[in-house]
Short mmCIF file of C-alpha atoms in Angstrom, two decimals:
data_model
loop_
_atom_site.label_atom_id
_atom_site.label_comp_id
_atom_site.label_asym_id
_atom_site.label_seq_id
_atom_site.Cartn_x
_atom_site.Cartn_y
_atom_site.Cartn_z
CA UNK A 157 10.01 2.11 -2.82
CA UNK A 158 12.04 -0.07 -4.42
CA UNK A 159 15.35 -1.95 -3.84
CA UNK A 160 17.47 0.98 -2.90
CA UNK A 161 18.85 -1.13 0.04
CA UNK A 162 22.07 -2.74 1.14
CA UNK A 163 20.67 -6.45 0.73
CA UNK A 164 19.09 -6.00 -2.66
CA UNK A 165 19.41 -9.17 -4.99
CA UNK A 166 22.96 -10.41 -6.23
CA UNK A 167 23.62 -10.96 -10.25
CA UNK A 168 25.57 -14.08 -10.70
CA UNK A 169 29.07 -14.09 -9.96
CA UNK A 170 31.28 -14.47 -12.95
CA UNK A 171 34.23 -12.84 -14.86
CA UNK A 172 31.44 -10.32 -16.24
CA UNK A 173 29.01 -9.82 -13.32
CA UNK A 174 29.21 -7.92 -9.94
CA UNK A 175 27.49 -7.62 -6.72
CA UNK A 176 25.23 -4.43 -7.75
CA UNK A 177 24.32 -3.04 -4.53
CA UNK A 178 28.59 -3.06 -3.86
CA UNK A 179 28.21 -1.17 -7.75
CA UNK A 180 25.88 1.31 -6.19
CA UNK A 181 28.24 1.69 -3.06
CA UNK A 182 30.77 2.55 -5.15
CA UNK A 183 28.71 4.87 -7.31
CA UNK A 184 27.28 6.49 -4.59
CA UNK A 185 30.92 7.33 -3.25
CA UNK A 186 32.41 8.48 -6.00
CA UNK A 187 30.90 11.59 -8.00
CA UNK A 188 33.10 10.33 -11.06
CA UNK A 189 31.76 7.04 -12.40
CA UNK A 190 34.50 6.46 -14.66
CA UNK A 191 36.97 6.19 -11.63
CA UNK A 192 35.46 3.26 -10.40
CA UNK A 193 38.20 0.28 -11.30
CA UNK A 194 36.07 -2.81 -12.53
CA UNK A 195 38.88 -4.57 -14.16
CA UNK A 196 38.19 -4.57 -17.40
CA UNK A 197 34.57 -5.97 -16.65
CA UNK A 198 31.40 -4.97 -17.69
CA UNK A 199 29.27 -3.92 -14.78
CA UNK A 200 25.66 -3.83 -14.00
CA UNK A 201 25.20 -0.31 -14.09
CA UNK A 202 22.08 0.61 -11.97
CA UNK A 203 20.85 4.22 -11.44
CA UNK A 204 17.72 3.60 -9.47
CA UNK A 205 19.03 4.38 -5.80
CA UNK A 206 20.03 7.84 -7.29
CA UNK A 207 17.12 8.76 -9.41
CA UNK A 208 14.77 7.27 -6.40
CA UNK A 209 16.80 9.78 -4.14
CA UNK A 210 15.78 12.40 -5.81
CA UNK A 211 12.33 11.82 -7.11
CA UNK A 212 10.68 9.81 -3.70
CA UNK A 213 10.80 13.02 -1.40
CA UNK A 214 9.35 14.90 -4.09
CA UNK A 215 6.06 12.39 -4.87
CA UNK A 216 5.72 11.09 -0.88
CA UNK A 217 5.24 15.15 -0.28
CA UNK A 218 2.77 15.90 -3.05
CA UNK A 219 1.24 12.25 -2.62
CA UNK A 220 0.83 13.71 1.17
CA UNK A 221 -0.67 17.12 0.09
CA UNK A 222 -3.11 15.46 -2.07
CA UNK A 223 -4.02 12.98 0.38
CA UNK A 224 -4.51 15.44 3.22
CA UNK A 225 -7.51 17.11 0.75
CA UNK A 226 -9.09 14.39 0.10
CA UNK A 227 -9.58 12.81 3.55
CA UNK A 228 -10.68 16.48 4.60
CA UNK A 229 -13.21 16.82 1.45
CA UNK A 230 -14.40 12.93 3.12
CA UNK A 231 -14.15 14.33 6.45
CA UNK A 232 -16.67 17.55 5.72
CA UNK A 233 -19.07 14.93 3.71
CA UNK A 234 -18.93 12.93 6.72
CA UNK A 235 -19.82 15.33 9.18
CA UNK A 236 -21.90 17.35 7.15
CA UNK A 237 -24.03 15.19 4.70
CA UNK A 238 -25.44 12.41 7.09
CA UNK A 239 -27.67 11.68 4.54
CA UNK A 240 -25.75 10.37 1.70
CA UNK A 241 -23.91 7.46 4.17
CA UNK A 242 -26.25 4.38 3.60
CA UNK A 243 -25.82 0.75 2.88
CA UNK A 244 -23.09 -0.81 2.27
CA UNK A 245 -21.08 1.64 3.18
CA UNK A 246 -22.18 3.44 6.65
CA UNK A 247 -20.44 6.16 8.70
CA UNK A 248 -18.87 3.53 10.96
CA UNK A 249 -16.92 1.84 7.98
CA UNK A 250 -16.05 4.95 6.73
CA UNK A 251 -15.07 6.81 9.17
CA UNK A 252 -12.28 3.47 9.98
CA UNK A 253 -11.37 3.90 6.36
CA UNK A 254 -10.70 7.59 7.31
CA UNK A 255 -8.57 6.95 10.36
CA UNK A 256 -6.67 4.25 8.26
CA UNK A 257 -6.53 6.89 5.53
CA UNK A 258 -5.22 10.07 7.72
CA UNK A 259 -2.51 7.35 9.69
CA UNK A 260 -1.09 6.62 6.24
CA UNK A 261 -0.72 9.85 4.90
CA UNK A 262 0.87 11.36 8.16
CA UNK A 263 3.47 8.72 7.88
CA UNK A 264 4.68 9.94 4.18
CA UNK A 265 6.23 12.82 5.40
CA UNK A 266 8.51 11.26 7.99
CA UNK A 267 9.72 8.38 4.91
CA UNK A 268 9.69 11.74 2.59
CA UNK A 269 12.45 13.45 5.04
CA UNK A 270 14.54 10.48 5.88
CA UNK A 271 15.23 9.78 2.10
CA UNK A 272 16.09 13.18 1.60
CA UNK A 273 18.03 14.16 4.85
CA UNK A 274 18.81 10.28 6.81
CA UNK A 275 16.96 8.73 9.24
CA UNK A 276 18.19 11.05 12.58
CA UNK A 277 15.68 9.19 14.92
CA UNK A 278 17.09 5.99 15.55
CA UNK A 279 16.37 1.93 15.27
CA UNK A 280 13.30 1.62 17.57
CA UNK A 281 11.22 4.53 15.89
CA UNK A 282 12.24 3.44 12.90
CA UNK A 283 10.82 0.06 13.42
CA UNK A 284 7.79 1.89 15.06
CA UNK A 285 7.19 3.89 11.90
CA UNK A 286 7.28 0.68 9.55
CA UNK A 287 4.83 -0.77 11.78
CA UNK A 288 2.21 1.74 11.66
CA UNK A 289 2.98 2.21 8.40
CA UNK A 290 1.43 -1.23 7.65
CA UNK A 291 -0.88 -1.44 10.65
CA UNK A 292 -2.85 1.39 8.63
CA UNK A 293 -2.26 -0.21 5.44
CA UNK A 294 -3.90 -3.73 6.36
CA UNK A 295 -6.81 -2.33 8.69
CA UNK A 296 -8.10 -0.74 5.33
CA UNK A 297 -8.17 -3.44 3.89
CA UNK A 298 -9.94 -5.71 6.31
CA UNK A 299 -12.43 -3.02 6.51
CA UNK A 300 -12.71 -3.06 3.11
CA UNK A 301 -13.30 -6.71 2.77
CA UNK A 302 -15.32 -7.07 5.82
CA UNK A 303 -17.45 -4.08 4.00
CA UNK A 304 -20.45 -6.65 3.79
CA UNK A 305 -21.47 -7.25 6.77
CA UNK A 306 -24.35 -5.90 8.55
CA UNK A 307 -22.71 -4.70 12.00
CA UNK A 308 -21.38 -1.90 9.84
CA UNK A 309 -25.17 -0.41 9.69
CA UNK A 310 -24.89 1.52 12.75
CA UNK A 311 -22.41 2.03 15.84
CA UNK A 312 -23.24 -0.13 18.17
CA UNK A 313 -22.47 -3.17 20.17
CA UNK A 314 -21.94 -5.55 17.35
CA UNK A 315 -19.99 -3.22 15.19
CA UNK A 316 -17.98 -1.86 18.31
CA UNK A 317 -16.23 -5.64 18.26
CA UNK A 318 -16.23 -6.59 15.00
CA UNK A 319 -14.02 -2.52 14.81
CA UNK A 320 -11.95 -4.25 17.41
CA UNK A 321 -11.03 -7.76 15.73
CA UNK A 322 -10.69 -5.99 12.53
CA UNK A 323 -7.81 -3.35 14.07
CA UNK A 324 -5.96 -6.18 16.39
CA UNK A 325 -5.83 -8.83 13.47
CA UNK A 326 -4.59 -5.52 11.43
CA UNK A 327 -1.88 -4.57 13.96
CA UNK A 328 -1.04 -8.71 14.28
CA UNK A 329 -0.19 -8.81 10.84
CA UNK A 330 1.64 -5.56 10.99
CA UNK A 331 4.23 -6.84 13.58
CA UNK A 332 6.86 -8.51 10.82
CA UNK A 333 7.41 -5.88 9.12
CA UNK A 334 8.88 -4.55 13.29
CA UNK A 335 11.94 -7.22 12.74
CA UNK A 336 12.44 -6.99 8.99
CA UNK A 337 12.57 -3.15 9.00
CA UNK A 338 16.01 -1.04 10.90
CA UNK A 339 18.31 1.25 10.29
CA UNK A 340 21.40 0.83 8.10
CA UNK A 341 25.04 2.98 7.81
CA UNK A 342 25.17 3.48 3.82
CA UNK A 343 26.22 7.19 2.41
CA UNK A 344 24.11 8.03 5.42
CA UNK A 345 21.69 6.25 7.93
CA UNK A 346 18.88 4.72 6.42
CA UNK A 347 15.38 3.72 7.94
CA UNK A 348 14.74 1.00 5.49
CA UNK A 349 12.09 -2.14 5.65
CA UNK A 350 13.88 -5.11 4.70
CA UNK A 351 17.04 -4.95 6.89
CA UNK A 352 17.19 -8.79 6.91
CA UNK A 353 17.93 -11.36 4.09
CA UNK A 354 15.10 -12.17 1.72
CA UNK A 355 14.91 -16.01 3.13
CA UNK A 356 15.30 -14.96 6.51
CA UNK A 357 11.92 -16.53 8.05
CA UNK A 358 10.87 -12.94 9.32
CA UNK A 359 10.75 -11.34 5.59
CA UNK A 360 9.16 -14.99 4.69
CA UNK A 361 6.51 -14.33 6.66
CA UNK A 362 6.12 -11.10 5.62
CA UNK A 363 5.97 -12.07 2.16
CA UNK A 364 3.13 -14.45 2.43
CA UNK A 365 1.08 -11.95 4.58
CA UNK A 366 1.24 -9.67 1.47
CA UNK A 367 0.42 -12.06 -1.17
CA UNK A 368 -2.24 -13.78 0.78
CA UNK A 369 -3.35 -10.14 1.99
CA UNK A 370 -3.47 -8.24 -1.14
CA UNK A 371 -3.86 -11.67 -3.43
CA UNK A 372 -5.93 -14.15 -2.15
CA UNK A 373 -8.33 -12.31 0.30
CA UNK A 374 -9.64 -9.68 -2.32
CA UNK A 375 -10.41 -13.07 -4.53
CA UNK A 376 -11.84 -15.23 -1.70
CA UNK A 377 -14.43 -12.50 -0.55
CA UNK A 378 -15.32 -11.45 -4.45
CA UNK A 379 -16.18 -15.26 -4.61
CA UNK A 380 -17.90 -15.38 -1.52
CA UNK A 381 -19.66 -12.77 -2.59
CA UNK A 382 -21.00 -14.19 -5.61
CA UNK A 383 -21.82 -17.31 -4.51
CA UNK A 384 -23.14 -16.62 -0.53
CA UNK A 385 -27.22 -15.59 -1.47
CA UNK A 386 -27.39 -12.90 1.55
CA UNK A 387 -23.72 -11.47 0.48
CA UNK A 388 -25.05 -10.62 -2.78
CA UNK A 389 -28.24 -8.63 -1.23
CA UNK A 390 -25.97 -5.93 -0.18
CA UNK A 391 -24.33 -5.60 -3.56
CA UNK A 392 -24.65 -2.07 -5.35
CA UNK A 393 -23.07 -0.03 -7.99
CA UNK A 394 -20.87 2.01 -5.72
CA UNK A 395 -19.31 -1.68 -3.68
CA UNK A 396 -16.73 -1.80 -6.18
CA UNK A 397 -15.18 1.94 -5.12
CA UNK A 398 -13.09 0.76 -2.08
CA UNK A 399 -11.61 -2.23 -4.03
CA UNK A 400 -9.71 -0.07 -5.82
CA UNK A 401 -7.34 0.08 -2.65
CA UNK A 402 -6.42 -3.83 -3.63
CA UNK A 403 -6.42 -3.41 -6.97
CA UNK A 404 -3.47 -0.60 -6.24
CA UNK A 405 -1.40 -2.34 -4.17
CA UNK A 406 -1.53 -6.41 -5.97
CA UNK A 407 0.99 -4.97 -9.10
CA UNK A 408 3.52 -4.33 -5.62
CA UNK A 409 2.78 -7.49 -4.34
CA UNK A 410 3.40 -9.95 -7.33
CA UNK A 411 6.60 -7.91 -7.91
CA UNK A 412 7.71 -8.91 -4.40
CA UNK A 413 7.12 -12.34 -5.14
CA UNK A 414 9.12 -11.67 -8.67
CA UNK A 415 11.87 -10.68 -6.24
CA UNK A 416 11.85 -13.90 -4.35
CA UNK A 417 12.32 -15.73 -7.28
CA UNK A 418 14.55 -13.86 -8.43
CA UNK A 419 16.99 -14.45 -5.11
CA UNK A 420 16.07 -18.45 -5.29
CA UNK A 421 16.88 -17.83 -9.40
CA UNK A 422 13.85 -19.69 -9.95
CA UNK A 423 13.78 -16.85 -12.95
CA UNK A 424 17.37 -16.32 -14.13
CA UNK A 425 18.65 -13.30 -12.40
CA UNK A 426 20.86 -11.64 -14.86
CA UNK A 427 22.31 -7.71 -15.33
CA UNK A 428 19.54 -6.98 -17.73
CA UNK A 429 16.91 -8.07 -14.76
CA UNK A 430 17.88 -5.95 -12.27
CA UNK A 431 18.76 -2.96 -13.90
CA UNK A 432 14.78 -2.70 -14.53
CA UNK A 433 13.50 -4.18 -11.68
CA UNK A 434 14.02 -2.04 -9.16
CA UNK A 435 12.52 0.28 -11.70
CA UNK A 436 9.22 -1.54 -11.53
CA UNK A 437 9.37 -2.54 -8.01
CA UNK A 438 9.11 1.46 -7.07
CA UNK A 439 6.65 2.39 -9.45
CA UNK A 440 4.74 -0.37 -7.87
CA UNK A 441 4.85 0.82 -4.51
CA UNK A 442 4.23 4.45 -5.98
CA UNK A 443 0.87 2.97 -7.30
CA UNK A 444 -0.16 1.54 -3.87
CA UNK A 445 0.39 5.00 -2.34
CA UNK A 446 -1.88 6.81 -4.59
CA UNK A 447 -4.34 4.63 -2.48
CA UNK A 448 -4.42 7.05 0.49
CA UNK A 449 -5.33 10.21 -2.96
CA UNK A 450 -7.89 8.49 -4.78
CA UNK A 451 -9.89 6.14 -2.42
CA UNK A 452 -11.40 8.99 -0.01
CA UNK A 453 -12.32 11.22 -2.98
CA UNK A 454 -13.76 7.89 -5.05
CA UNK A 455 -15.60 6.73 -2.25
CA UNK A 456 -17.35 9.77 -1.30
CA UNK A 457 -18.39 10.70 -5.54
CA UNK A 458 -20.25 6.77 -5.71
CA UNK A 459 -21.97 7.52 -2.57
CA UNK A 460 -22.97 10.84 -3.96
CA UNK A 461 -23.92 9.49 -7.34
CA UNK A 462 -25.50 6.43 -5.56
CA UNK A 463 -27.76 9.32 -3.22
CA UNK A 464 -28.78 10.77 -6.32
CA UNK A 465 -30.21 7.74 -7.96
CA UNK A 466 -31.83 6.74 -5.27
CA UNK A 467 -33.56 10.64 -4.54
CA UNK A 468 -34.49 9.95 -8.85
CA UNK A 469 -36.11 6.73 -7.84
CA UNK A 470 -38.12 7.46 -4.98
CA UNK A 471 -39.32 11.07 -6.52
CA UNK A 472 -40.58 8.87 -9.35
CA UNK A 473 -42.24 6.36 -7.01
CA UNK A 474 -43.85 9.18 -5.33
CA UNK A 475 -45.57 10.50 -8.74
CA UNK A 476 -46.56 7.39 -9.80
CA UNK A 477 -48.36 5.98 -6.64
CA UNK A 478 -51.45 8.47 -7.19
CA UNK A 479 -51.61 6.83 -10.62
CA UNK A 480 -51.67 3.35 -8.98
CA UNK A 481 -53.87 3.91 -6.33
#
């Protein structure tokens, strides 16, 4: 979360203004600031890397916990209450959304213990973890835009393949974040995701899969939606629920786009800037995370609540058709 990484953005370079990651080195090496020799110049002083070092392990282990209960409260629901999984929203959907759930939240532990202790494991599961990490991140939500369509009814032959396309275009746009991600020598090893420069055309491409991902697909099936007659016939009080997963994660996505502008100075980049960006860059990502808490326990109370309206409705149907007939 964040830009506690070696290839964070650089403040301009003047008589007053430092590199602040090579700030942070030095901070990091050093348990008394004041020792630090700027020469007379007034630094960007940047605590995020150490307050994130302390606080991430904490929330990616009770963000776990949490998430663990929830996608086992969905999982009992699931098995148990066959009943209450109807349109839009059938057991084949979410049970995906579960399995894209459960990969997530078994991943926060491993980023949880490699802030805390290093990264012990190496470059290639490093870049394996990052990959998962996202392959599980974008399959939920394809399956949560492709939550329209009508294959998702039952399990079978249809819905088989369209589970396929949705998991291999999920894992596709998953492989970037393989050759951005690595491990780096700071204070200790690091398993971090952008190893690379910002403008390096692997990060580039990483960067547009996220805004177009998290920006542009969430508005191009919404509008679809509303103007496509036979998308709209599906459309119920409880479709908004799993769009709460992209309306977590876009605040983390337009600040990564704030960041690119940032390194092309489009905005001025200035000591003031930074100092608070990396600030709101993690509580971003912190946001998205609570994705994997919320969306299983969400998602199961509107189908409940939905169940229960409809039970209302057809009890009163049933004691007014004697009336009626």
């Amino acid at each position: 979360m964040g830009n506690c990484i070696p290839v964070s953005p650089r403040v301009l370079e003047s008589s007053t203004f430092f590199d602040l990651m090579d700030i942070i080195e030095n901070f990091s090496m050093s348990e008394n600031y004041s020792s630090v020799d700027y020469t007379d110049a007034k630094p960007c002083h940047n605590s995020y890397c150490l307050i994130f070092q302390h606080v991430a392990p904490t929330f990616l282990a009770t963000a776990c916990a949490l998430a663990v209960l929830s996608n086992l409260v969905l999982l009992v629901a699931l098995s148990k209450c066959h009943h209450v999984w109807s349109q839009p929203h059938g057991k084949a959907l979410v049970a995906q959304l579960l399995v894209g759930s459960g990969l997530f939240t078994l991943l926060l532990p491993i980023f949880a213990t490699s802030i805390w202790y290093g990264w012990k494991l190496g470059m290639g599961p490093c870049k394996l973890v990052h990959v998962l990490w996202h392959w599980s991140l974008f399959a939920q939500g394809l399956l949560v835009a492709s939550g329209f369509c009508t294959a998702w009814r039952r399990w079978d032959r249809p819905s088989q393949r369209l589970a396929v396309v949705v998991w291999a275009v999920a894992l596709l746009l998953a492989m970037p974040a393989g050759f951005t991600s690595g491990t780096v020598a700071n204070s200790e090893v690091s398993c971090i995701l952008r190893k690379v420069e910002i403008l390096s055309p692997a990060y580039l491409a990483q960067l547009t899969i996220y805004l177009c991902f998290f920006l542009l697909l969430p508005v191009a099936v919404a509008v679809g939606r509303l103007a496509v007659p036979w998308l709209r016939k599906g459309w119920e009080a409880a479709s908004w629920v799993p769009w709460i997963f992209f309306s977590l994660w876009v605040p983390y996505s337009m600040g990564l786009a704030v960041e690119l502008l940032l390194h092309v100075q489009v905005l001025q980049p200035t000591c003031s800037t930074f100092e608070h960006f990396d600030f709101a860059l993690g509580l971003c990502k912190a946001l998205g995370v609570l994705h994997c808490c919320l969306g299983p326990l969400l998602l199961l109370f509107a189908r409940l609540q939905h169940y229960q309206r409809r039970s209302r409705s057809m009890a009163r149907a049933a004691r007014t058709a004697p009336e009626g007939t």
